[in-house]
CSV table of C-alpha atoms and ligand atoms in Angstrom, one decimal:
chain,number,residue,atom,x,y,z
A,1012,MET,CA,182.9,-97.7,89.3
A,1013,THR,CA,183.0,-94.5,91.6
A,1014,PRO,CA,182.0,-95.4,95.1
A,1015,LEU,CA,178.7,-93.9,96.2
A,1016,ASP,CA,179.1,-90.8,98.3
A,1017,LEU,CA,175.9,-90.6,100.3
A,1018,ALA,CA,177.4,-88.5,103.1
A,1019,ASP,CA,177.7,-85.4,100.7
A,1020,LEU,CA,174.2,-85.7,99.4
A,1021,ARG,CA,172.6,-82.7,101.0
A,1022,GLN,CA,169.7,-80.6,100.3
A,1023,GLU,CA,168.5,-77.3,101.6
A,1024,TYR,CA,164.9,-77.0,102.3
A,1025,MET,CA,163.6,-73.7,101.2
A,1026,ARG,CA,160.1,-74.1,99.9
A,1027,ALA,CA,157.8,-73.0,102.7
A,1028,GLY,CA,157.1,-72.7,106.4
A,1029,PHE,CA,154.3,-74.3,108.4
A,1030,SER,CA,153.1,-72.3,111.4
A,1031,GLU,CA,150.3,-72.6,114.0
A,1032,THR,CA,148.4,-69.9,112.2
A,1033,ASP,CA,148.4,-71.8,108.7
A,1034,ALA,CA,147.5,-75.1,110.3
A,1035,HIS,CA,144.0,-76.1,110.5
A,1036,VAL,CA,142.5,-77.0,114.0
A,1037,ASP,CA,141.4,-80.4,112.6
A,1038,PRO,CA,144.4,-82.5,111.6
A,1039,LEU,CA,142.4,-84.7,109.3
A,1040,GLN,CA,141.4,-81.5,107.4
A,1041,GLN,CA,144.9,-80.3,107.5
A,1042,PHE,CA,146.0,-83.7,106.0
A,1043,GLU,CA,143.5,-83.4,103.2
A,1044,ARG,CA,145.0,-80.0,102.4
A,1045,TRP,CA,148.6,-81.5,102.1
A,1046,MET,CA,147.4,-84.4,100.2
A,1047,GLN,CA,145.5,-82.1,97.8
A,1048,ASP,CA,148.6,-80.1,97.5
A,1049,ALA,CA,150.6,-83.4,96.7
A,1050,VAL,CA,147.9,-84.3,94.0
A,1051,ASN,CA,148.0,-80.8,92.6
A,1052,ALA,CA,151.8,-80.9,92.3
A,1053,SER,CA,151.3,-84.2,90.2
A,1054,LEU,CA,153.7,-86.0,92.4
A,1055,PRO,CA,154.0,-89.7,91.5
A,1056,MET,CA,152.0,-91.8,93.8
A,1057,PRO,CA,151.1,-89.2,96.3
A,1058,ASN,CA,148.9,-91.7,98.4
A,1059,ALA,CA,151.8,-94.1,98.9
A,1060,MET,CA,152.6,-94.5,102.5
A,1061,THR,CA,154.9,-96.4,104.6
A,1062,LEU,CA,153.0,-98.6,107.0
A,1063,ALA,CA,154.8,-99.9,110.1
A,1064,THR,CA,153.6,-102.7,112.2
A,1065,ALA,CA,154.9,-104.7,115.2
A,1066,GLY,CA,155.5,-108.4,115.3
A,1067,ALA,CA,155.8,-110.7,118.2
A,1068,GLY,CA,158.1,-109.3,120.9
A,1069,GLY,CA,157.7,-105.7,119.5
A,1070,THR,CA,160.0,-106.3,116.4
A,1071,PRO,CA,159.1,-103.6,113.7
A,1072,SER,CA,158.4,-104.3,110.3
A,1073,ALA,CA,157.4,-101.7,107.5
A,1074,ARG,CA,156.2,-101.8,103.8
A,1075,VAL,CA,154.6,-99.3,101.5
A,1076,VAL,CA,150.8,-99.4,100.8
A,1077,LEU,CA,148.4,-97.1,99.2
A,1078,LEU,CA,145.9,-94.8,101.1
A,1079,LYS,CA,142.5,-95.3,99.6
A,1080,GLY,CA,140.6,-92.9,101.4
A,1081,LEU,CA,139.8,-91.2,104.8
A,1082,GLU,CA,136.6,-92.8,106.0
A,1083,GLY,CA,135.1,-92.4,109.5
A,1084,ASP,CA,138.1,-90.3,110.5
A,1085,GLY,CA,140.4,-93.2,109.7
A,1086,PHE,CA,143.1,-93.8,107.1
A,1087,VAL,CA,142.1,-96.7,104.8
A,1088,PHE,CA,144.2,-99.3,103.0
A,1089,TYR,CA,143.5,-102.7,101.6
A,1090,THR,CA,145.5,-105.8,101.8
A,1091,ASN,CA,145.6,-109.4,102.6
A,1092,TYR,CA,144.4,-110.3,106.1
A,1093,GLU,CA,146.8,-113.2,106.2
A,1094,SER,CA,149.9,-111.4,105.0
A,1095,ARG,CA,152.8,-110.7,107.4
A,1096,LYS,CA,151.4,-107.3,108.2
A,1097,GLY,CA,147.8,-108.9,108.5
A,1098,ARG,CA,149.1,-111.4,111.0
A,1099,GLU,CA,151.1,-108.8,112.9
A,1100,LEU,CA,147.9,-106.5,113.1
A,1101,ALA,CA,145.8,-109.4,114.4
A,1102,LEU,CA,148.2,-109.8,117.4
A,1103,GLN,CA,149.0,-105.9,117.8
A,1104,PRO,CA,146.3,-103.8,116.1
A,1105,GLU,CA,148.4,-100.7,116.1
A,1106,ALA,CA,150.3,-99.0,113.4
A,1107,CYS,CA,152.3,-95.9,112.3
A,1108,LEU,CA,151.9,-94.5,108.8
A,1109,VAL,CA,154.5,-92.1,107.0
A,1110,PHE,CA,153.9,-90.1,104.0
A,1111,LEU,CA,156.9,-88.5,102.2
A,1112,TRP,CA,156.3,-85.8,99.6
A,1113,THR,CA,159.9,-85.0,98.8
A,1114,ALA,CA,159.1,-82.3,96.1
A,1115,LEU,CA,157.0,-80.4,98.7
A,1116,GLU,CA,159.7,-81.0,101.5
A,1117,ARG,CA,156.8,-82.5,103.7
A,1118,GLN,CA,156.4,-85.5,105.9
A,1119,VAL,CA,153.3,-86.7,107.7
A,1120,ARG,CA,153.4,-89.2,110.5
A,1121,VAL,CA,150.2,-91.0,111.8
A,1122,GLU,CA,150.0,-93.3,114.8
A,1123,GLY,CA,146.8,-95.2,115.9
A,1124,ARG,CA,144.9,-98.3,116.6
A,1125,VAL,CA,143.8,-100.3,113.7
A,1126,GLU,CA,140.5,-101.9,112.9
A,1127,ARG,CA,139.2,-104.0,109.9
A,1128,MET,CA,136.9,-102.1,107.6
A,1129,PRO,CA,133.2,-103.2,107.6
A,1130,ALA,CA,132.7,-106.1,105.2
A,1131,ALA,CA,130.2,-104.1,103.1
A,1132,ASP,CA,133.1,-101.3,102.5
A,1133,SER,CA,135.6,-104.0,101.5
A,1134,ASP,CA,133.1,-105.4,99.2
A,1135,ALA,CA,132.4,-102.0,97.6
A,1136,TYR,CA,136.0,-101.3,97.0
A,1137,TRP,CA,136.7,-104.9,95.9
A,1138,ARG,CA,134.1,-104.3,93.0
A,1139,SER,CA,136.1,-101.2,91.9
A,1140,ARG,CA,139.3,-102.9,91.4
A,1141,PRO,CA,140.5,-104.0,87.9
A,1142,LEU,CA,139.6,-107.7,87.1
A,1143,GLY,CA,143.2,-108.8,87.0
A,1144,ALA,CA,144.0,-107.4,90.5
A,1145,ARG,CA,140.9,-109.3,91.7
A,1146,HIS,CA,142.2,-112.5,90.2
A,1147,SER,CA,145.5,-112.0,91.7
A,1148,ALA,CA,144.2,-111.6,95.1
A,1149,TRP,CA,142.9,-115.2,94.9
A,1150,ALA,CA,146.1,-116.4,93.2
A,1151,SER,CA,148.6,-114.9,95.8
A,1152,ALA,CA,148.9,-116.1,99.4
A,1153,GLN,CA,150.6,-112.7,100.1
A,1154,SER,CA,154.0,-113.1,102.1
A,1155,ALA,CA,154.1,-116.8,101.8
A,1156,THR,CA,157.2,-118.3,100.0
A,1157,VAL,CA,156.6,-119.7,96.5
A,1158,PRO,CA,158.9,-122.0,94.5
A,1159,ASP,CA,159.1,-119.7,91.5
A,1160,ARG,CA,157.1,-117.1,89.3
A,1161,GLY,CA,155.6,-119.9,87.2
A,1162,THR,CA,153.7,-121.2,90.3
A,1163,LEU,CA,152.2,-117.7,90.6
A,1164,GLU,CA,151.3,-117.5,87.0
A,1165,ALA,CA,149.6,-120.9,87.1
A,1166,ALA,CA,147.7,-120.0,90.2
A,1167,LEU,CA,146.5,-116.7,88.3
A,1168,GLU,CA,145.3,-118.8,85.4
A,1169,ARG,CA,143.5,-121.1,87.7
A,1170,ALA,CA,141.8,-118.1,89.4
A,1171,ARG,CA,140.8,-116.7,85.9
A,1172,ALA,CA,139.2,-120.0,84.9
A,1173,ARG,CA,137.5,-120.5,88.1
A,1174,TYR,CA,136.0,-117.0,88.8
A,1175,GLY,CA,135.8,-115.5,85.3
A,1176,ASP,CA,134.4,-112.0,85.1
A,1177,ASP,CA,133.1,-111.7,88.5
A,1178,PRO,CA,135.3,-113.0,91.3
A,1179,PRO,CA,133.9,-112.7,94.8
A,1180,ARG,CA,136.0,-110.9,97.4
A,1181,PRO,CA,138.3,-113.6,99.2
A,1182,PRO,CA,137.7,-113.8,102.9
A,1183,HIS,CA,141.3,-113.2,103.4
A,1184,TRP,CA,141.3,-109.9,101.6
A,1185,GLY,CA,139.9,-106.5,102.7
A,1186,GLY,CA,140.5,-103.0,104.3
A,1187,TYR,CA,141.9,-101.7,107.4
A,1188,ARG,CA,141.5,-98.3,109.0
A,1189,VAL,CA,144.1,-96.6,111.1
A,1190,MET,CA,142.3,-94.4,113.6
A,1191,PRO,CA,144.7,-91.7,114.4
A,1192,GLN,CA,145.8,-90.8,118.0
A,1193,ARG,CA,148.7,-88.7,116.8
A,1194,ILE,CA,149.3,-86.9,113.6
A,1195,GLU,CA,152.5,-84.9,113.0
A,1196,PHE,CA,153.2,-82.6,110.2
A,1197,TRP,CA,156.8,-81.9,109.2
A,1198,GLN,CA,157.8,-79.1,106.8
A,1199,GLY,CA,161.6,-78.7,105.7
A,1200,ARG,CA,163.1,-75.4,106.5
A,1201,ALA,CA,166.4,-73.7,106.0
A,1202,ASP,CA,169.5,-74.6,108.2
A,1203,ARG,CA,167.4,-77.8,109.3
A,1204,LEU,CA,165.3,-75.7,111.7
A,1205,HIS,CA,162.2,-77.5,110.4
A,1206,ASP,CA,158.5,-76.9,111.4
A,1207,ARG,CA,157.0,-79.8,113.2
A,1208,LEU,CA,153.4,-79.6,114.4
A,1209,LEU,CA,152.0,-82.6,116.4
A,1210,TYR,CA,148.3,-83.1,117.1
A,1211,ARG,CA,147.4,-85.4,119.9
A,1212,LEU,CA,143.8,-86.8,120.6
A,1213,GLU,CA,143.0,-86.4,124.3
A,1214,GLY,CA,139.5,-86.8,125.7
A,1215,GLY,CA,137.9,-86.6,122.3
A,1216,ALA,CA,139.7,-83.2,121.4
A,1217,TRP,CA,142.9,-82.6,119.3
A,1218,LEU,CA,145.6,-80.7,121.0
A,1219,ARG,CA,148.5,-79.3,119.1
A,1220,ALA,CA,152.1,-78.7,120.1
A,1221,ARG,CA,155.3,-77.6,118.3
A,1222,LEU,CA,158.2,-80.0,118.4
A,1223,ALA,CA,161.8,-79.3,117.9
A,1224,PRO,CA,163.2,-80.4,114.8
B,830,LIG,C1,153.9,-98.0,95.8
B,830,LIG,C2,153.5,-99.4,96.4
B,830,LIG,C3,152.1,-99.5,96.8
B,830,LIG,C4,151.7,-100.6,97.3
B,830,LIG,N1,150.4,-100.7,97.7
B,830,LIG,C5,150.1,-102.0,98.5
B,830,LIG,C6,148.7,-102.0,99.0
B,830,LIG,O1,147.9,-101.1,98.8
B,830,LIG,N2,148.4,-103.2,99.5
B,830,LIG,C7,149.2,-104.2,99.7
B,830,LIG,O2,148.8,-105.2,100.4
B,830,LIG,N3,150.5,-104.2,99.3
B,830,LIG,C8,150.8,-103.0,98.7
B,830,LIG,N4,152.2,-102.9,98.2
B,830,LIG,C9,153.2,-104.1,98.5
B,830,LIG,C10,153.6,-104.0,100.0
B,830,LIG,O3,154.7,-103.0,100.1
B,830,LIG,C11,154.2,-105.3,100.4
B,830,LIG,O4,155.2,-105.9,99.6
B,830,LIG,C12,153.0,-106.4,100.6
B,830,LIG,O5,151.8,-105.8,101.1
B,830,LIG,C13,153.6,-107.5,101.5
B,830,LIG,O6,153.8,-107.0,102.7
B,830,LIG,P1,153.9,-107.9,104.1
B,830,LIG,O7,154.7,-109.2,103.7
B,830,LIG,O8,154.8,-107.1,105.2
B,830,LIG,O9,152.6,-108.2,104.6
B,830,LIG,C14,152.7,-101.7,97.6
B,830,LIG,C15,154.0,-101.7,97.3
B,830,LIG,C16,154.4,-100.4,96.7
B,830,LIG,C17,155.9,-100.2,96.4
């Protein structure tokens, strides 16, 4: 087998620029524009984002989750409150999100405090989920070790038998909202001289600055 040569994998970023005059004064509206572009470009899973949290002692951990909306000016995702990320967020309610839209040569980075969604919102989203996903949320103690796949499938069967067509939302499952303090938009440019615009929330107003690539 030929060895993988990653060092020579290179791409020039040529698609577009992103300047202060293009950028909306409100970063949430700017984010919606870029998300709409990603949806219009039919990118696979445009709402997938890397979620980084910090464990005890500041050890970072990251995984991909799906953005389910922008609500109350926050970035919303749903998960298990007792998962690794849930336990880390209980201790350190701050997170960083990264969106990567490779075909558009764009990245967005969001940093902020994290709060749980109100129970009524989690209930409403829970009811919109496919039935199988709702049974799985009961069957899977997310992030716990399990002996084998059969154990999970047996737990799913038990959840189906117990809750039937209308499983209630488990107390350990619901939404979080990342309330942004910083949002950075990155657009790839030629010769690695990329455009980076950073918005920082200060005293209730968004300030904008350009960062060196
Ligand atoms: C494309 C994609 C989307 C995902 N969406 C979610 C999600 O919305 N919520 C979730 O809890 N896990 C989601 N996952 C699984 C997580 O990446 C992760 O495995 C899980 O949440 C457990 O993470 P933890 O052990 O760090 O808590 C997704 C994974 C992928 C690859």
